[in-house]
Amino acid sequence: MQIQDLPYPDPGVPDARSGPRFLWWLFRNQLGGQLKSLAWGLLHFASVAALPFCVGVAVQAVVDRSGERLALAGGLLALACAGNAVGDTFLHRTAVTNWITAAARVQQLLARKAAQLGSALTRRVAAGEVVAVSTGDVEKIGWFVEALSRFTAAVVTVVLVCTGLLVYQPALGVVVAVGLPVLALAVLPLLPRATRRADVQREKAGRATELASDTVAGLRVLRGIGGEELFLDRYRRASQEVRHAAVRSARMWSTITAIQVLLPGLLLIAVVWYGVHLARQGRITVGELVTVYSSVMVLTYPLRHFEEIAMAYSFSRPSAKRAAGVLSLERATDTAGSRAAGVPSGDLYDPASGLLAPAGRLTAVVCGDPDAAGRLAERLGGHPSQEGTSVLLGGVPLDELPLDSARTAVLVQDKDPVLLSGTLRELLDVPASGEVEPRRALAAAQCDDVLAALVQGSVDATDPMDARITERGRSLSGGQRQRLALARSLITDPEVLVLDEPTSAVDSHTEARIAQGVRELRAGRTTVVFTSSPLLLDRSDRVVFLHEGEVVAVGAHRELVHSEPRYRAVVTRETDDEAALNGSVNLDDVLHELEEIEEKA
């Protein structure tokens, strides 16, 4: 196991039944690295523990005026120092490797789970929580996994030293063998309270992170309504709660640390007092007293790892629980891929609603409930939020296809697509068929003014493709972001493209040109557009109207406007009172206005 092996081709299938099980799974999956760390840790701690013996032999050799034993003690001391240096160096190297490996594996697992769940992830787990797990929590998990092997080496060293002291000097060895377990276990009653305080701190920190993420994401809107100070005050209060919780947690851990300093000091005083008493009686030599005294002093170093492992576990346990909670999430339908990989073609059919999108045609879907439309769009792409009958593409259930094949066949663009930071070239560098050039996709999405705005806002970029886009495209207007996202979707050129309100933030003239551009560029491909815009509806090959989740009418836009009152009410935004007052809409006027807009476009 080396750091350069990361990321793994396959991080494995985690045991996400609980936090401790997940930690144990991580430990087992890097057992080789843990054994290396244990071996180097034993060399390091054993070399440190051997120093008091060497010093004791040297002191006794001086007392006895033995040059031979003094030379032997010097050689042993040099050997122990060399072992200490080599062991400490490689222990640190393997420990850091274990830490980074565990953290990177968790991040890779989280990224894979996010890719599998898609947009369903943020509906089941808050975005701020996901960010907190993938940043701060992975560090704490890696810390515990890494510290476990060092703690094991420290335990083995303490046991060996106590056993050696019992053999070397039984009278003082008994005192040390009894006192050391007391030191190690003395802080156990305080650990549950310290763990609870650490959990409270982490919970409050997660809420503050989520609040900060939501505030930053909506800062533009907040400024528009003058609400940024309100949210900033909320974040200040949340951050103060985190600070108070951190202080309370730190107080408990400082108490534990103080105990870990005080009790070894008391043990050392007891060993010295009793050892001097034995030396006066002639029962032990001066060298033996120095050896036991030095051993007790040196053992305070491995004993520190008892405190560290307790602290690491208290911090990593809730982190592992949260990570396991995310990793245990499953898709609403089975996408294990019982069929062979492949991209089917044909009609797209949803048995639950009765929606049929014929192959190679532009189908517009009108639904009075935007939320229901969003759920249907996700279901068409194989991302249902709840269990149900699978959508069929060419008679093949999407659920039975491997996930990669299903996503290659059907692409869904959400009504609120995300633009990642980077250059425009990087934004448009997506998996694609290669049939649609970026230039054609940008032209079809009417992005000319967007390109000009990007060049104008960039300092060094003369080519629009090299212009930088800020995170989520916040420097662009809503309509500009929407059109760039549409161009990105068009470049992929999937077998089926599902667009959810792709022109809701653009003006009518631009919308008419986009409708014509999408129609021409997607000729011969299956396209489904969820919209209530008359301009898009009039350019569609067929229109499907859904009411209460089921298809109730199918036809051309102008036919449905005349024949279906419920469809007309959704498209023209006509209320029941207006319908009763007017009797009927002057449809000829409406259609005439559409024609004028199309002519100007």
GROMACS .gro file of C-alpha atoms in nm, residues 134-336:
model
  203
  134SER     CA    1  -1.648   1.468   0.297
  135THR     CA    2  -1.414   1.727   0.453
  136GLY     CA    3  -1.386   1.736   0.833
  137ASP     CA    4  -1.521   1.388   0.909
  138VAL     CA    5  -1.286   1.201   0.678
  139GLU     CA    6  -0.989   1.355   0.863
  140LYS     CA    7  -1.119   1.231   1.198
  141ILE     CA    8  -1.190   0.885   1.057
  142GLY     CA    9  -0.840   0.867   0.910
  143TRP     CA   10  -0.694   0.978   1.242
  144PHE     CA   11  -0.850   0.690   1.435
  145VAL     CA   12  -0.765   0.428   1.172
  146GLU     CA   13  -0.405   0.549   1.173
  147ALA     CA   14  -0.375   0.576   1.553
  148LEU     CA   15  -0.499   0.222   1.612
  149SER     CA   16  -0.174   0.054   1.506
  150ARG     CA   17   0.038   0.298   1.710
  151PHE     CA   18  -0.183   0.235   2.012
  152THR     CA   19  -0.139  -0.141   1.969
  153ALA     CA   20   0.239  -0.098   1.956
  154ALA     CA   21   0.226   0.116   2.272
  155VAL     CA   22   0.017  -0.147   2.457
  156VAL     CA   23   0.256  -0.426   2.361
  157THR     CA   24   0.552  -0.213   2.472
  158VAL     CA   25   0.397  -0.132   2.811
  159VAL     CA   26   0.320  -0.499   2.874
  160LEU     CA   27   0.672  -0.606   2.778
  161VAL     CA   28   0.835  -0.338   2.994
  162CYS     CA   29   0.619  -0.427   3.296
  163THR     CA   30   0.703  -0.795   3.248
  164GLY     CA   31   1.071  -0.711   3.213
  165LEU     CA   32   1.070  -0.499   3.529
  166LEU     CA   33   0.904  -0.781   3.723
  167VAL     CA   34   1.184  -1.011   3.617
  168TYR     CA   35   1.462  -0.752   3.650
  169GLN     CA   36   1.362  -0.609   3.989
  170PRO     CA   37   1.048  -0.774   4.134
  171ALA     CA   38   1.012  -0.539   4.431
  172LEU     CA   39   0.984  -0.222   4.222
  173GLY     CA   40   0.837  -0.407   3.922
  174VAL     CA   41   0.525  -0.490   4.121
  175VAL     CA   42   0.469  -0.122   4.197
  176VAL     CA   43   0.504  -0.031   3.830
  177ALA     CA   44   0.293  -0.327   3.705
  178VAL     CA   45   0.009  -0.230   3.939
  179GLY     CA   46   0.036   0.145   3.885
  180LEU     CA   47   0.046   0.154   3.505
  181PRO     CA   48  -0.297  -0.011   3.447
  182VAL     CA   49  -0.442   0.234   3.698
  183LEU     CA   50  -0.294   0.520   3.496
  184ALA     CA   51  -0.431   0.383   3.172
  185LEU     CA   52  -0.782   0.324   3.308
  186ALA     CA   53  -0.812   0.630   3.531
  187VAL     CA   54  -0.963   0.849   3.260
  188LEU     CA   55  -1.225   0.595   3.143
  189PRO     CA   56  -1.506   0.741   3.362
  190LEU     CA   57  -1.451   1.080   3.196
  191LEU     CA   58  -1.457   0.954   2.836
  192PRO     CA   59  -1.838   0.923   2.795
  193ARG     CA   60  -1.888   1.285   2.900
  194ALA     CA   61  -1.601   1.398   2.676
  195THR     CA   62  -1.752   1.202   2.387
  196ARG     CA   63  -2.095   1.357   2.439
  197ARG     CA   64  -1.946   1.705   2.440
  198ALA     CA   65  -1.750   1.627   2.125
  199ASP     CA   66  -2.074   1.502   1.961
  200VAL     CA   67  -2.254   1.823   2.054
  201GLN     CA   68  -1.970   2.029   1.912
  202ARG     CA   69  -1.972   1.830   1.585
  203GLU     CA   70  -2.351   1.857   1.555
  204LYS     CA   71  -2.345   2.233   1.603
  205ALA     CA   72  -2.052   2.265   1.363
  206GLY     CA   73  -2.248   2.069   1.101
  207ARG     CA   74  -2.547   2.299   1.140
  208ALA     CA   75  -2.324   2.604   1.108
  209THR     CA   76  -2.162   2.461   0.795
  210GLU     CA   77  -2.502   2.388   0.644
  211LEU     CA   78  -2.624   2.738   0.727
  212ALA     CA   79  -2.310   2.893   0.577
  213SER     CA   80  -2.347   2.684   0.261
  214ASP     CA   81  -2.711   2.783   0.219
  215THR     CA   82  -2.632   3.149   0.287
  216VAL     CA   83  -2.351   3.162   0.031
  217ALA     CA   84  -2.562   2.980  -0.228
  218GLY     CA   85  -2.848   3.226  -0.186
  219LEU     CA   86  -2.644   3.540  -0.120
  220ARG     CA   87  -2.743   3.701  -0.448
  221VAL     CA   88  -3.112   3.657  -0.374
  222LEU     CA   89  -3.064   3.765  -0.012
  223ARG     CA   90  -2.904   4.089  -0.122
  224GLY     CA   91  -3.188   4.149  -0.360
  225ILE     CA   92  -3.442   4.139  -0.079
  226GLY     CA   93  -3.212   4.293   0.185
  227GLY     CA   94  -3.200   3.979   0.395
  228GLU     CA   95  -2.826   3.917   0.409
  229GLU     CA   96  -2.788   4.074   0.755
  230LEU     CA   97  -3.060   3.849   0.894
  231PHE     CA   98  -2.882   3.537   0.774
  232LEU     CA   99  -2.544   3.669   0.882
  233ASP     CA  100  -2.681   3.721   1.232
  234ARG     CA  101  -2.805   3.365   1.231
  235TYR     CA  102  -2.463   3.241   1.125
  236ARG     CA  103  -2.295   3.451   1.394
  237ARG     CA  104  -2.518   3.294   1.658
  238ALA     CA  105  -2.454   2.947   1.517
  239SER     CA  106  -2.077   3.005   1.514
  240GLN     CA  107  -2.087   3.129   1.873
  241GLU     CA  108  -2.271   2.813   1.974
  242VAL     CA  109  -1.998   2.610   1.804
  243ARG     CA  110  -1.733   2.810   1.991
  244HIS     CA  111  -1.901   2.756   2.328
  245ALA     CA  112  -1.940   2.384   2.257
  246ALA     CA  113  -1.573   2.364   2.153
  247VAL     CA  114  -1.463   2.535   2.476
  248ARG     CA  115  -1.672   2.294   2.686
  249SER     CA  116  -1.526   1.999   2.496
  250ALA     CA  117  -1.172   2.136   2.531
  251ARG     CA  118  -1.217   2.177   2.906
  252MET     CA  119  -1.302   1.811   2.941
  253TRP     CA  120  -1.009   1.700   2.728
  254SER     CA  121  -0.774   1.932   2.918
  255THR     CA  122  -0.892   1.766   3.240
  256ILE     CA  123  -0.815   1.425   3.092
  257THR     CA  124  -0.472   1.549   2.985
  258ALA     CA  125  -0.404   1.690   3.330
  259ILE     CA  126  -0.488   1.355   3.486
  260GLN     CA  127  -0.257   1.184   3.240
  261VAL     CA  128   0.024   1.416   3.359
  262LEU     CA  129  -0.059   1.407   3.731
  263LEU     CA  130  -0.093   1.033   3.786
  264PRO     CA  131   0.238   0.934   3.617
  265GLY     CA  132   0.406   1.199   3.832
  266LEU     CA  133   0.257   1.044   4.145
  267LEU     CA  134   0.367   0.698   4.030
  268LEU     CA  135   0.717   0.829   3.968
  269ILE     CA  136   0.730   0.979   4.318
  270ALA     CA  137   0.614   0.649   4.466
  271VAL     CA  138   0.877   0.452   4.271
  272VAL     CA  139   1.157   0.687   4.374
  273TRP     CA  140   1.052   0.690   4.741
  274TYR     CA  141   1.020   0.312   4.758
  275GLY     CA  142   1.334   0.258   4.552
  276VAL     CA  143   1.544   0.479   4.777
  277HIS     CA  144   1.408   0.286   5.075
  278LEU     CA  145   1.512  -0.045   4.913
  279ALA     CA  146   1.854   0.093   4.815
  280ARG     CA  147   1.924   0.198   5.175
  281GLN     CA  148   1.844  -0.155   5.284
  282GLY     CA  149   2.081  -0.289   5.020
  283ARG     CA  150   1.806  -0.484   4.844
  284ILE     CA  151   1.868  -0.309   4.509
  285THR     CA  152   2.167  -0.144   4.351
  286VAL     CA  153   2.191   0.216   4.237
  287GLY     CA  154   2.190   0.103   3.872
  288GLU     CA  155   1.869  -0.094   3.923
  289LEU     CA  156   1.705   0.206   4.087
  290VAL     CA  157   1.808   0.430   3.795
  291THR     CA  158   1.679   0.171   3.545
  292VAL     CA  159   1.336   0.142   3.709
  293TYR     CA  160   1.310   0.519   3.757
  294SER     CA  161   1.402   0.585   3.394
  295SER     CA  162   1.163   0.316   3.271
  296VAL     CA  163   0.872   0.480   3.450
  297MET     CA  164   0.964   0.815   3.302
  298VAL     CA  165   0.993   0.669   2.951
  299LEU     CA  166   0.663   0.478   2.981
  300THR     CA  167   0.474   0.806   3.009
  301TYR     CA  168   0.542   0.844   2.635
  302PRO     CA  169   0.359   0.529   2.517
  303LEU     CA  170   0.093   0.596   2.781
  304ARG     CA  171   0.007   0.916   2.592
  305HIS     CA  172  -0.125   0.696   2.314
  306PHE     CA  173  -0.398   0.571   2.547
  307GLU     CA  174  -0.527   0.927   2.571
  308GLU     CA  175  -0.486   0.980   2.196
  309ILE     CA  176  -0.680   0.666   2.099
  310ALA     CA  177  -0.960   0.763   2.336
  311MET     CA  178  -0.975   1.111   2.186
  312ALA     CA  179  -0.949   0.979   1.830
  313TYR     CA  180  -1.231   0.731   1.885
  314SER     CA  181  -1.456   0.986   2.052
  315PHE     CA  182  -1.417   1.219   1.754
  316SER     CA  183  -1.422   0.953   1.482
  317ARG     CA  184  -1.719   0.750   1.610
  318PRO     CA  185  -1.985   1.014   1.530
  319SER     CA  186  -1.797   1.099   1.209
  320ALA     CA  187  -1.799   0.732   1.106
  321LYS     CA  188  -2.167   0.709   1.196
  322ARG     CA  189  -2.249   1.002   0.968
  323ALA     CA  190  -2.032   0.865   0.687
  324ALA     CA  191  -2.196   0.524   0.723
  325GLY     CA  192  -2.537   0.692   0.715
  326VAL     CA  193  -2.457   0.847   0.377
  327LEU     CA  194  -2.295   0.532   0.239
  328SER     CA  195  -2.590   0.317   0.346
  329LEU     CA  196  -2.831   0.515   0.127
  330GLU     CA  197  -2.959   0.318  -0.168
  331ARG     CA  198  -3.135   0.412  -0.488
  332ALA     CA  199  -3.509   0.371  -0.487
  333THR     CA  200  -3.488   0.113  -0.765
  334ASP     CA  201  -3.248  -0.166  -0.850
  335THR     CA  202  -2.969  -0.059  -1.082
  336ALA     CA  203  -2.740  -0.354  -1.027
   0.00000   0.00000   0.00000
